Structures are given as structure tokens and as C-alpha cells.
Short mmCIF file of C-alpha atoms in Angstrom, two decimals:
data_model
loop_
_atom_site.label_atom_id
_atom_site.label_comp_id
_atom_site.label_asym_id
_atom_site.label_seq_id
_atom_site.Cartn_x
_atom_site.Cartn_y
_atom_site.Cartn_z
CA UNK T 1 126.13 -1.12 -11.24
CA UNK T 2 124.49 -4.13 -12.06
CA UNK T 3 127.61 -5.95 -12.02
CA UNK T 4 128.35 -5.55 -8.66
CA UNK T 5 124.87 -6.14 -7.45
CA UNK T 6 125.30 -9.60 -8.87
CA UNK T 7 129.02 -9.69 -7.01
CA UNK T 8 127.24 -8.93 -3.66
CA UNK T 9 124.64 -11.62 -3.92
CA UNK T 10 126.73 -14.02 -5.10
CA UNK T 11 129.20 -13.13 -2.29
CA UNK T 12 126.11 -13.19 0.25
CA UNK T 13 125.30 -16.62 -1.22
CA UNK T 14 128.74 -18.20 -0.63
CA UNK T 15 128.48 -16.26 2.63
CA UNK T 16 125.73 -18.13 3.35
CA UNK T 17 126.52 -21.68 2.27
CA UNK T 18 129.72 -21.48 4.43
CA UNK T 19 127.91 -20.41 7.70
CA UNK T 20 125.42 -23.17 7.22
CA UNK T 21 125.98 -26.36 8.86
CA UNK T 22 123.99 -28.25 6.57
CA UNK T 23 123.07 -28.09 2.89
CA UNK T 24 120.31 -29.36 1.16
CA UNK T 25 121.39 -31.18 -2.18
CA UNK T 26 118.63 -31.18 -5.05
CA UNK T 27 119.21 -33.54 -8.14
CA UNK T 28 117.51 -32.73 -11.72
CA UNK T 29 114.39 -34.97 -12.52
CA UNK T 30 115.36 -36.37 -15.97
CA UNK T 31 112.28 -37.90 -18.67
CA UNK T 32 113.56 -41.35 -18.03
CA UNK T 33 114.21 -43.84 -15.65
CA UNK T 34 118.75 -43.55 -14.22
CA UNK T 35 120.33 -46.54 -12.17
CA UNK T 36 123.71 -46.22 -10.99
CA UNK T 37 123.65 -42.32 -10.77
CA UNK T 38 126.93 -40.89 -10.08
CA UNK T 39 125.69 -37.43 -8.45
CA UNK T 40 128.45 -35.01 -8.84
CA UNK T 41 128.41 -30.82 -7.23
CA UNK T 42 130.94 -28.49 -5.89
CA UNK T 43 131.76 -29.02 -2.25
CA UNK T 44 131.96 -25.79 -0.61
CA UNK T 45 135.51 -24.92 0.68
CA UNK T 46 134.26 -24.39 4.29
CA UNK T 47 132.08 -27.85 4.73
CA UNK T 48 133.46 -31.10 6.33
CA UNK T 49 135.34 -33.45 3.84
CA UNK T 50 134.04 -36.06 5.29
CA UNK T 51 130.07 -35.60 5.23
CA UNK T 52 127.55 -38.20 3.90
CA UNK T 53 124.12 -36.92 2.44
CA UNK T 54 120.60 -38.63 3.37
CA UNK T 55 116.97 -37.85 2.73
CA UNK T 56 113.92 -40.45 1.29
CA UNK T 57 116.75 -41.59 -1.15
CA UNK T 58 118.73 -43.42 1.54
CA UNK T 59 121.88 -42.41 3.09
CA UNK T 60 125.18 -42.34 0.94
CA UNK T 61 128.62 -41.30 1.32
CA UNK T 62 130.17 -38.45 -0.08
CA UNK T 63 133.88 -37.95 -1.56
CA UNK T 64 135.21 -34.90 -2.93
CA UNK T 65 138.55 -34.68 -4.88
CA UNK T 66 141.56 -32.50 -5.10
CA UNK T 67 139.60 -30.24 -7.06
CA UNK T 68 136.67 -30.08 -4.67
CA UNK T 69 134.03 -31.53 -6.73
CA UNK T 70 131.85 -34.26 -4.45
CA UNK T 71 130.50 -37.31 -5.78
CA UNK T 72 127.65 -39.77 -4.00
CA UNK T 73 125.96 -42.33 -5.82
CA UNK T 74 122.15 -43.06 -5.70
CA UNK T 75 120.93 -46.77 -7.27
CA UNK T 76 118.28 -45.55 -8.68
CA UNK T 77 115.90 -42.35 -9.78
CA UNK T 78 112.79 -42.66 -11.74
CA UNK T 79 112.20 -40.66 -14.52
CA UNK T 80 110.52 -37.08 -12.96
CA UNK T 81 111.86 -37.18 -9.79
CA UNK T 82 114.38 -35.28 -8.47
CA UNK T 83 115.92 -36.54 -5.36
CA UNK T 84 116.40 -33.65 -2.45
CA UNK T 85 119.04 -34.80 0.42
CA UNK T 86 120.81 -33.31 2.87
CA UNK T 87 124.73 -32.75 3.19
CA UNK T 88 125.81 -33.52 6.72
CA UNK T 89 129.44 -33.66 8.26
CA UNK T 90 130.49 -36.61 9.71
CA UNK T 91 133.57 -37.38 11.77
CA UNK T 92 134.80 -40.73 10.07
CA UNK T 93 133.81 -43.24 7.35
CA UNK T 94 135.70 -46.18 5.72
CA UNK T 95 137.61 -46.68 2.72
CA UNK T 96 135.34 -49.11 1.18
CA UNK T 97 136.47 -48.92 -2.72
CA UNK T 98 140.08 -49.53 -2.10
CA UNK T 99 142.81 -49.43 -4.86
CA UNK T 100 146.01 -51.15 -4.26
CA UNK T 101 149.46 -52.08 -6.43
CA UNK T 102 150.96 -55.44 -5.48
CA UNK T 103 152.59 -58.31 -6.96
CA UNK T 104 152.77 -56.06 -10.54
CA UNK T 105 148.69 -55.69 -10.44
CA UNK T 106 146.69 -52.49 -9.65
CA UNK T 107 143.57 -54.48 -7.25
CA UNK T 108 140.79 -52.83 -6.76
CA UNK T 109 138.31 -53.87 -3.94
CA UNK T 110 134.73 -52.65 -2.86
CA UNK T 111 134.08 -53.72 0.87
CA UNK T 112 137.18 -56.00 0.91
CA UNK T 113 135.71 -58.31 -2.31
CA UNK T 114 137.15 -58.24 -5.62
CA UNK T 115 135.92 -56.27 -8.37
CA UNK T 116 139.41 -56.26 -11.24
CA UNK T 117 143.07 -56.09 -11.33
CA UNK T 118 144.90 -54.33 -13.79
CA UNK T 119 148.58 -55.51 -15.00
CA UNK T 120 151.14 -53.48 -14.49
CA UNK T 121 153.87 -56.54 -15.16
CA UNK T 122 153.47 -58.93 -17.72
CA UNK T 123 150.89 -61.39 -17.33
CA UNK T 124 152.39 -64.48 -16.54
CA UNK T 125 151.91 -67.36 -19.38
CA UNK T 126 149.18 -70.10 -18.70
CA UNK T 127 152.18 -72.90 -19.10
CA UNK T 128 155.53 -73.23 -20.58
CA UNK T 129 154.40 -74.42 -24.14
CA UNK T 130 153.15 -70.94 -24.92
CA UNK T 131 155.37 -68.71 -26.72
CA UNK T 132 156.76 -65.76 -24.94
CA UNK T 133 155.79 -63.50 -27.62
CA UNK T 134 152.33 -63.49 -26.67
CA UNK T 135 153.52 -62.00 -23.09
CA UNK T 136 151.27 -58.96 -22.49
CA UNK T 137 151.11 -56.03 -19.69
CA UNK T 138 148.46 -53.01 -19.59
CA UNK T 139 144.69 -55.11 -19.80
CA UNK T 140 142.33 -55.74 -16.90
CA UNK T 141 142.18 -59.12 -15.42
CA UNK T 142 139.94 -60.90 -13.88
CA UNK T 143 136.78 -59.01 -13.35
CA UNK T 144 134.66 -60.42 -10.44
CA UNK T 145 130.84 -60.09 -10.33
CA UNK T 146 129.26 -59.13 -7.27
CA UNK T 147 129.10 -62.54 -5.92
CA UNK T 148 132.47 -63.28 -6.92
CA UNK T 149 132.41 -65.06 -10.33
CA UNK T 150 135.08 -64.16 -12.87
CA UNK T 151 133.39 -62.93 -15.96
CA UNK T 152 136.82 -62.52 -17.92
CA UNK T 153 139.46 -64.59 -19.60
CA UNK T 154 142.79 -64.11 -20.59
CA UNK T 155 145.22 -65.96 -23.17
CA UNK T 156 142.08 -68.73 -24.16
CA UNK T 157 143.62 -71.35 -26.19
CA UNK T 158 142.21 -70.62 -29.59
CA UNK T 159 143.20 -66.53 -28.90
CA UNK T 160 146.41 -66.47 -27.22
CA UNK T 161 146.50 -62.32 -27.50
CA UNK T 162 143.06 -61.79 -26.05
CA UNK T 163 142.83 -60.37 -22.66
CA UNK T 164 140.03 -59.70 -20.50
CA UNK T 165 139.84 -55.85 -21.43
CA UNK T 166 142.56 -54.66 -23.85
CA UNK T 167 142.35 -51.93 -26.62
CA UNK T 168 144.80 -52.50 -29.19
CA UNK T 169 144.27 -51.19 -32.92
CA UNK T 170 144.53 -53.95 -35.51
CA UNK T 171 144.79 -52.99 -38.78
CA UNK T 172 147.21 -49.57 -39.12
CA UNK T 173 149.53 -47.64 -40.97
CA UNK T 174 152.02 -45.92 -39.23
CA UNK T 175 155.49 -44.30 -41.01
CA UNK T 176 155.03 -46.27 -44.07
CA UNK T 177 154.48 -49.91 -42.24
CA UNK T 178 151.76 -51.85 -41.08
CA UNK T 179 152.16 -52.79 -37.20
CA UNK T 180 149.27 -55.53 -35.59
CA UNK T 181 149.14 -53.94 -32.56
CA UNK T 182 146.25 -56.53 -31.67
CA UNK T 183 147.30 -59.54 -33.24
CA UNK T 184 150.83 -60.05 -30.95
CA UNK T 185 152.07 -63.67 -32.58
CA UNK T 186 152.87 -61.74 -35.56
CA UNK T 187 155.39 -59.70 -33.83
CA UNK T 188 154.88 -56.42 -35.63
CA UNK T 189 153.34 -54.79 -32.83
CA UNK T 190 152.50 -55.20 -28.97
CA UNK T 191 150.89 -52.69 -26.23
CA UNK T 192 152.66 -52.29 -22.67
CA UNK T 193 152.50 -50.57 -19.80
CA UNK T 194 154.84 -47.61 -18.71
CA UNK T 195 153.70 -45.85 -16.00
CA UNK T 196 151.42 -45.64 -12.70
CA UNK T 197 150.74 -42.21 -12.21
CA UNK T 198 148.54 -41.86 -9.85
CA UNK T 199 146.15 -44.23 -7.66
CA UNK T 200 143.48 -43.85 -4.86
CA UNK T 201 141.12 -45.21 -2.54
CA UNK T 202 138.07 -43.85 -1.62
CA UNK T 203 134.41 -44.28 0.41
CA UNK T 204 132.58 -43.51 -3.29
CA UNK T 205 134.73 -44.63 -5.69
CA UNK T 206 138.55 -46.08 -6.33
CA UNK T 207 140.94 -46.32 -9.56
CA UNK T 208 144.22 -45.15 -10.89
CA UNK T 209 145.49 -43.11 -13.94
CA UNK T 210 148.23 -45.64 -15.79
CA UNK T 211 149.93 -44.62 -19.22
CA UNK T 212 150.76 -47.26 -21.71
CA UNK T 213 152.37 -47.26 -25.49
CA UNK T 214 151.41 -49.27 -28.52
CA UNK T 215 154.85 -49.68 -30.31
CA UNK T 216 155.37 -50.30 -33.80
CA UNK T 217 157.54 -53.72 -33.64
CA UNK T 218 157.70 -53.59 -37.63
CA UNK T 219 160.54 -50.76 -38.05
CA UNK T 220 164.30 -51.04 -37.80
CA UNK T 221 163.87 -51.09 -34.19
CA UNK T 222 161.09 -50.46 -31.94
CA UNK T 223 159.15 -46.88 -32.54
CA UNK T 224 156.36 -45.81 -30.08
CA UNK T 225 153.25 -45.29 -32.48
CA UNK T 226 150.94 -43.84 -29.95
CA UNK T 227 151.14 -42.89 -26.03
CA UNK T 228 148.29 -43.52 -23.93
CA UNK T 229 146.70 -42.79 -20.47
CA UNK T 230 143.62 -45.48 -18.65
CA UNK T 231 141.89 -44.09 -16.07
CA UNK T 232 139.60 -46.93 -14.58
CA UNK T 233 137.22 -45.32 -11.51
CA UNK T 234 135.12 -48.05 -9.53
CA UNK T 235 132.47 -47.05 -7.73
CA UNK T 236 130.50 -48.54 -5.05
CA UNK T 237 126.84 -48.72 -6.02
CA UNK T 238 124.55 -49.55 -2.84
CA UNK T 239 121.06 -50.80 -2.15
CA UNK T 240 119.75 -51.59 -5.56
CA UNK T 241 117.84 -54.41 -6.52
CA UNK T 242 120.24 -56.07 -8.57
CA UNK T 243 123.64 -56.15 -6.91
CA UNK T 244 126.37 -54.72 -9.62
CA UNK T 245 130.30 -53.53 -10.48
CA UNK T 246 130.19 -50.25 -11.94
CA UNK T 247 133.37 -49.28 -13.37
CA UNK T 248 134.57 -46.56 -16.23
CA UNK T 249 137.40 -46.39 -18.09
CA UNK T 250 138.98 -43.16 -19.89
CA UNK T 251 141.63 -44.56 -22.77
CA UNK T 252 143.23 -40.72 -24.38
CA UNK T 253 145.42 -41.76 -26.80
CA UNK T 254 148.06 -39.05 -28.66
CA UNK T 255 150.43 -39.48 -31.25
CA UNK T 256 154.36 -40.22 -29.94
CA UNK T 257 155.52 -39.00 -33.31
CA UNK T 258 154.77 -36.01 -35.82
CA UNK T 259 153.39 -39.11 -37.93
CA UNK T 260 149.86 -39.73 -37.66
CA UNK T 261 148.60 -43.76 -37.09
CA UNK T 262 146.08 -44.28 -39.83
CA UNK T 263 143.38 -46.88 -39.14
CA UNK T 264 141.70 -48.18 -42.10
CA UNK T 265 138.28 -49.78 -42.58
CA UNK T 266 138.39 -53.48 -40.48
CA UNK T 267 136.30 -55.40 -39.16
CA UNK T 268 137.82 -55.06 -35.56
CA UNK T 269 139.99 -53.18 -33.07
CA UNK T 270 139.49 -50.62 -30.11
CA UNK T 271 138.27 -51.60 -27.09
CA UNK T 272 137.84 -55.12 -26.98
CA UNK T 273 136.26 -58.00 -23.92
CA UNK T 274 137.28 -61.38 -23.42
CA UNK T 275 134.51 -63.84 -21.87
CA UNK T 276 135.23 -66.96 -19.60
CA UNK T 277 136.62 -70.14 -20.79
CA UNK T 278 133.55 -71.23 -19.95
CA UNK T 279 131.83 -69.29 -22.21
CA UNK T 280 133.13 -70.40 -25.14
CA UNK T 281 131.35 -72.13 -28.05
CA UNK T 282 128.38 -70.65 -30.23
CA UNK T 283 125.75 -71.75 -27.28
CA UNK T 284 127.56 -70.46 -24.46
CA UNK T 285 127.34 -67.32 -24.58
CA UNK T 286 124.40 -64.86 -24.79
CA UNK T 287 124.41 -61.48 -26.31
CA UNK T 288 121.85 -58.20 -25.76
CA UNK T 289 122.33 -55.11 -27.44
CA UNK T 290 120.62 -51.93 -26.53
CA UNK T 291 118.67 -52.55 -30.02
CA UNK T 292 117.36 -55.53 -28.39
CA UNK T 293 119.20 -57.77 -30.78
CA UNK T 294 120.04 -61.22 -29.08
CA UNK T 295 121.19 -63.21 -32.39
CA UNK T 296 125.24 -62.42 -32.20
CA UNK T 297 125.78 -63.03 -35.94
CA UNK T 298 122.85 -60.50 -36.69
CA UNK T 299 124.15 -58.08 -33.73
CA UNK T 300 127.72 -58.21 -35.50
CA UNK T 301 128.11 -54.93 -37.41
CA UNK T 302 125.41 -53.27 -35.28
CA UNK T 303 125.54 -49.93 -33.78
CA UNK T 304 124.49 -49.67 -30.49
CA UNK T 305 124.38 -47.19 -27.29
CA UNK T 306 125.65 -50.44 -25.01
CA UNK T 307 125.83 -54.47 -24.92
CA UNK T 308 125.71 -57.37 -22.69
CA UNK T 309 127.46 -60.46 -22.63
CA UNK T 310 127.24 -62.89 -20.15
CA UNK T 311 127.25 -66.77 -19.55
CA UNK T 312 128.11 -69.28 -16.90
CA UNK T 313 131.26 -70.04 -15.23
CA UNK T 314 131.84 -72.81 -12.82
CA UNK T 315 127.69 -73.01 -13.28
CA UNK T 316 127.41 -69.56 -11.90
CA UNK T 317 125.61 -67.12 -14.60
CA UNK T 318 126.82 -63.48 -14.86
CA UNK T 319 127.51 -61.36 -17.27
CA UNK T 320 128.51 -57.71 -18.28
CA UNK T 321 126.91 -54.62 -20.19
CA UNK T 322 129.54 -52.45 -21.49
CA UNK T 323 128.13 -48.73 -22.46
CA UNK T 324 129.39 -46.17 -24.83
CA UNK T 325 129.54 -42.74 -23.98
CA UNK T 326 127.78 -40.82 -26.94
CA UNK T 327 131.02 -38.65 -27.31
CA UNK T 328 132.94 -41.81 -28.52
CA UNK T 329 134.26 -41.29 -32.19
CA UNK T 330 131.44 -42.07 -34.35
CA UNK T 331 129.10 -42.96 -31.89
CA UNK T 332 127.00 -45.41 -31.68
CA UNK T 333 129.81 -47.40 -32.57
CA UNK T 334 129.60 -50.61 -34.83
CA UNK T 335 129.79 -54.01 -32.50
CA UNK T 336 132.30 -57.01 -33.29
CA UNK T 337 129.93 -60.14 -32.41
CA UNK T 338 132.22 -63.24 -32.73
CA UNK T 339 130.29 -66.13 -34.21
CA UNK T 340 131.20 -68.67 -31.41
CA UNK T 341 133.99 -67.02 -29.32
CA UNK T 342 133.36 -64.49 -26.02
CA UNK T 343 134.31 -61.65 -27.86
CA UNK T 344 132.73 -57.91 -27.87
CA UNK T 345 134.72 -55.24 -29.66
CA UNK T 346 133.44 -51.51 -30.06
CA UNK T 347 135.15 -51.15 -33.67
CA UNK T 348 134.71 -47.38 -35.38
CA UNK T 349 136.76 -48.38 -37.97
CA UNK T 350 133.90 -50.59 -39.28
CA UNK T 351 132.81 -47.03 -40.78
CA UNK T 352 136.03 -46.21 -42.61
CA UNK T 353 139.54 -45.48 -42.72
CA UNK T 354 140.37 -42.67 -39.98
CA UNK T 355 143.10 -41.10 -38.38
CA UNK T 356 144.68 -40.34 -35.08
CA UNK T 357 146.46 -36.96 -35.49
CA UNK T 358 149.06 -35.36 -33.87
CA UNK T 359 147.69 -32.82 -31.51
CA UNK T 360 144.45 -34.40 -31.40
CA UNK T 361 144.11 -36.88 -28.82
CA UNK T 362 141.57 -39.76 -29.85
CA UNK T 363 139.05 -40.20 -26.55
CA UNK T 364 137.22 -43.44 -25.66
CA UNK T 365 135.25 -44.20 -22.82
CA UNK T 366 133.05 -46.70 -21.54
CA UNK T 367 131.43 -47.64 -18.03
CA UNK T 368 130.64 -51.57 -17.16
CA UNK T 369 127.97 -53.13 -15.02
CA UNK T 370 128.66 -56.12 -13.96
CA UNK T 371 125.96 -58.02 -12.63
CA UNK T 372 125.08 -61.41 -11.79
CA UNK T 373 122.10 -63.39 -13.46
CA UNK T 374 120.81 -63.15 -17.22
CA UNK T 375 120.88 -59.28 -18.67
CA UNK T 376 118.34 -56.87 -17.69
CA UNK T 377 118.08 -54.64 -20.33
CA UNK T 378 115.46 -52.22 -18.83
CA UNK T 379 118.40 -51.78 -16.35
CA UNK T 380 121.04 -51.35 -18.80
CA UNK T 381 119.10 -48.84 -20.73
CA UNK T 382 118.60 -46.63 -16.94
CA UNK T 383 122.48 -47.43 -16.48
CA UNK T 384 123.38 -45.54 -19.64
CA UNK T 385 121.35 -43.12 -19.58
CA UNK T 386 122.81 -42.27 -16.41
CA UNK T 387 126.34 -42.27 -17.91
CA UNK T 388 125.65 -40.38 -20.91
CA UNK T 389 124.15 -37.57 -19.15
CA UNK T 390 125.59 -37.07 -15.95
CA UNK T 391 123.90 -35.52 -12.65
CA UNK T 392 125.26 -31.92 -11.71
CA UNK T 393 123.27 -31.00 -8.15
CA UNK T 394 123.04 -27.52 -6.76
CA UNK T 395 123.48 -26.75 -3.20
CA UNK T 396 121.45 -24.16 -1.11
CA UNK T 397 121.40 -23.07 2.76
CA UNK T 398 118.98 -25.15 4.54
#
């Protein structure tokens, strides 16, 4: 009996919710300060697709997916509040995080300025003198700050195989041989890309879904080591004090063969960023982790929840904090600090030899907040916390 009391009222409820012509939207008060707050709750199968929701907070569009799950983003909630808005129809809003593939290059956009492209085609070569070998598809470059600067680099001089972002493991065994998947001149191993699955545009947020193979260049001929799907999701993040970029990306990697790939301990490999040209050089660059350490040679090795890396190009400062969710393998994850180069890797293998299995797909994500000016790590530390524990609302009938 009790059973289908609880079936009634939750039929009444849903009843109810449908009927309504509004909804009221409450978000949970957390114990700390969240910026960039990525407000997620199920959109009720009868309300407007296109609805925005407003209250004290401001007034912020709304997107729902295939799966009806709506997302808004608010800039900022301070720790013990919890934001109540209201979910309103509306008859039209515009695309303004738009995702586009062109000229081999997925471009994403918020408001018609740059934010990243991602290759789909092989990068072309900075000049002829380079060797093709170091030809690379599958990495995100450039990545524009807010007002427009270009915090990434691709094929420096003294690193021909770094690009932008790129996650290629370094140090493996795979089948009995040891592909470089990172370290391309060597020719043993090399990432691509293979596929653009899927791609959209939104009011809230824009990306794609992309899959790409690291292939062992070492054997007989070429064997695909380990299959892999990005999933990069931009978001437009409105009226905070700080303009920012807030992007995440989703890297699954599975095995391609019954053979597992078998990182041992190294001192780099995973997800790695390039800086600017112009921040190259031991006193170009400036480093923050969420330890507060600023000295890169005593940040190297660190573990940390997020870092920031920034510097000036074309005399414009800007900079990036790149977070880790706390889900990541071996979390915090050690940091690879280059000495004088504007390098950041996230390197678990830092901690030991480990393995990526077949039937166990090896997960890493990470959001980035691009901003320009020196880090603000007060604002990095409300960024992440946002990430790592995401805001589920609940609906009710107003």
C-alpha cells in the first residue's frame, strides 16, 4: 500500500510540474565560496526548450540536451547561499557558444570571438626546414583569452612535438616494445585523429566528441595501442568580475588490443600544455599551484588539485589554471614544472608503473579557465571547487 501511495504523489508531483508555467529552481548552498557554476537539473518533458531562468542571481540561459538534462551557468555563489531562480519559457535566444568544422579545425566561438580550435588535419609545419615527422593531428590550438590573446603554442623551436594541449603517454610498453607516443622525432610512436563524431552549438555551452588513436610505430607495421574519445564542452560564463574561458575536456582511453599498454614510473606524460613563444625562458613564465607554490622547480613533482600558468604575449598578460577532477587516477596528480620552458604536465606515472587494461577504460578530465591578467588563486580555488562537486538543482511548482 505504501508503494502506491508514493506512486500517486509522485505522479501528482509530475502532474503538477507539467501544468505549471513556471518553476522555481533552488541550488544547494555549499561551505565554500563556487565561480563558474555549471547548474545542471532535469528539464521537465512538458516545459519550453527554450526557457532562460532569472531571480537576484541575474538572468541566464538555459540548454537542455538530448537526454533532457538543463544546464545554466551562474559566475559566482558564495559559500551558504543557495541561489533560488525561476524557469521561464522564452520564444527565441541565440547560439552564442558556437562549434564549427572548417578548414580541418573544430572552432569554437563564444559571442562570435575565439576561444580554441581543435585539429582534425594535420597541423601544418611552421616552415619547410622542419621534418615531416613531427606532423601532428588531434591537440587544441590556439586558445584565446577573453580579450583575445593566444595563451598556447605549438611546434616551439626547442620542442618540435609539443602542442598547445596534447596527451600522449611517453614512456610505455606495449606487446613487448617500447613506443614514444610523446616524443614523435623518434618515430616509434605518434597520436592522430580518426573521427568527428558528434559536434554542437549551443546558448550555454558548445564542443564536440572526436576519437583519436595512439599507434605503436615500433612494430612490424603500425599497431593501434590504445583508442580514444575527447570531448571538449565550452561554456559561456557571464557577468563575473574577471572575464574567463571555461572549457572541459573528457580524454576515455581503452585498449585496441587484448594487450594491455603498461606505463612505467617517468617523469612525464598525460595531459600536457604548451605556453606562448613568448613565454619562454626561466623568467617568463609564472607558475601557481593550488598549494600556493610559485617556485616552478619546487612545484615540479607536486601534487596539486589545479595550476596556473600564465605570461605575456605580444605584452598582453594572461594565463590559464588547469583543474583536476578528484576522480583522475591517483588524484591529486604529481605536476611536470619545466625548469625554463612553458610546460605543465599532469603526470600519474610520477607514482609508479601502472597499467591501462583491457576492459577498463583509463578516464581523465580537466576544466580550464582562461583568464586575462596575473592568477587569482582565490578564484581558482572557487573554480574547482565548482568542478569537483557539481550543482544538481531541484525543481518545484511555483
Amino acid at each position: 500500500m505504501t508503494s502506491l501511495v508514493r506512486l500517486f504523489a509522485l505522479l501528482v508531483a509530475t502532474a503538477t510540474l507539467a501544468s505549471a508555467a513556471n518553476w522555481r529552481v533552488t541550488v544547494p548552498a555549499a561551505e565554500v565560496d563556487r565561480a563558474a557554476v555549471v547548474v545542471s537539473f532535469p528539464m521537465p518533458a512538458a516545459a519550453s526548450r527554450n526557457a532562460i531562468v532569472n531571480g537576484r542571481a541575474g538572468t541566464f540561459s538555459v540548454q537542455v540536451d538530448d537526454g533532457g538534462t538543463a544546464r545554466f551557468v551562474l559566475p559566482h555563489i558564495k559559500a551558504g547561499e543557495s541561489p533560488v531562480l525561476t524557469l521561464r519559457p522564452v520564444d527565441f535566444y541565440s547560439t552564442d557558444v558556437a562549434s564549427v568544422a572548417a578548414d580541418g579545425r573544430v572552432k569554437l566561438t563564444v559571442r562570435g570571438k575565439p576561444v580554441l580550435d581543435y585539429w582534425t588535419r594535420e597541423e601544418p609545419l611552421p616552415n619547410d626546414r622542419v621534418d615531416k615527422k613531427f606532423l601532428r593531428s588531434g591537440h587544441i590550438h590556439p586558445v584565446h583569452s577573453p580579450a583575445g590573446t593566444v595563451i598556447t603554442g605549438s611546434y616551439p623551436a626547442d620542442h618540435l612535438h609539443h602542442h598547445g594541449i596534447w596527451a600522449p603517454w611517453t614512456k610505455t610498453q606495449f606487446q613487448g616494445r617500447a613506443p614514444d607516443f610523446w616524443n614523435m622525432g623518434q618515430l616509434t610512436g605518434k597520436v592522430e585523429f580518426a573521427e568527428l563524431v558528434r559536434i554542437w552549438s549551443g546558448p550555454v555551452h558548445g564542443g564536440w566528441v572526436a576519437m583519436q588513436r595512439q599507434i605503436d610505430l615500433s612494430a612490424p607495421s603500425p599497431v593501434t595501442a590504445l583508442n580514444e574519445t575527447w570531448e571538449v564542452t565550452v561554456y559561456e560564463v557571464t557577468a563575473t568580475v574577471t572575464p574567463m574561458r571555461v572549457f572541459d575536456l573528457v580524454i576515455t582511453q581503452t585498449c585496441a588490443t587484448p594487450d594491455p599498454l603498461i606505463l612505467p614510473e617517468y617523469r612525464y606524460g598525460g595531459l600536457g600544455f604548451r605556453g606562448h613563444d613568448g613565454w619562454n625562458g626561466k623568467d617568463n613564465a609564472t607558475f601557481l599551484t593550488s598549494e600556493g607554490e610559485t617556485d616552478r622547480v619546487k612545484g615540479n613533482t607536486s601534487r596539486a588539485r589545479w595550476v596556473h600558468i600564465g605570461g605575456r604575449s605580444d605584452g598582453a598578460l594572461a594565463g590559464v589554471g588547469i583543474l583536476g577532477h578528484p576522480e583522475n587516477f591517483r588524484a591529486p596528480e604529481p605536476l611536470r614544472l619545466h625548469p625554463t620552458e612553458p610546460f605543465v604536465c599532469f603526470a600519474p606515472s610520477q607514482l609508479g608503473e601502472f597499467r591501462i587494461e583491457p576492459g577498463k577504460p583509463h578516464v581523465m578530465r580537466y576544466r580550464f579557465v582562461v583568464t586575462d591578467g596575473p592568477a587569482d588563486g582565490a578564484l581558482l580555488e572557487a573554480c574547482w571547487q565548482a568542478y569537483a562537486k557539481p550543482a544538481v538543482a531541484t525543481l518545484s511548482a511555483e
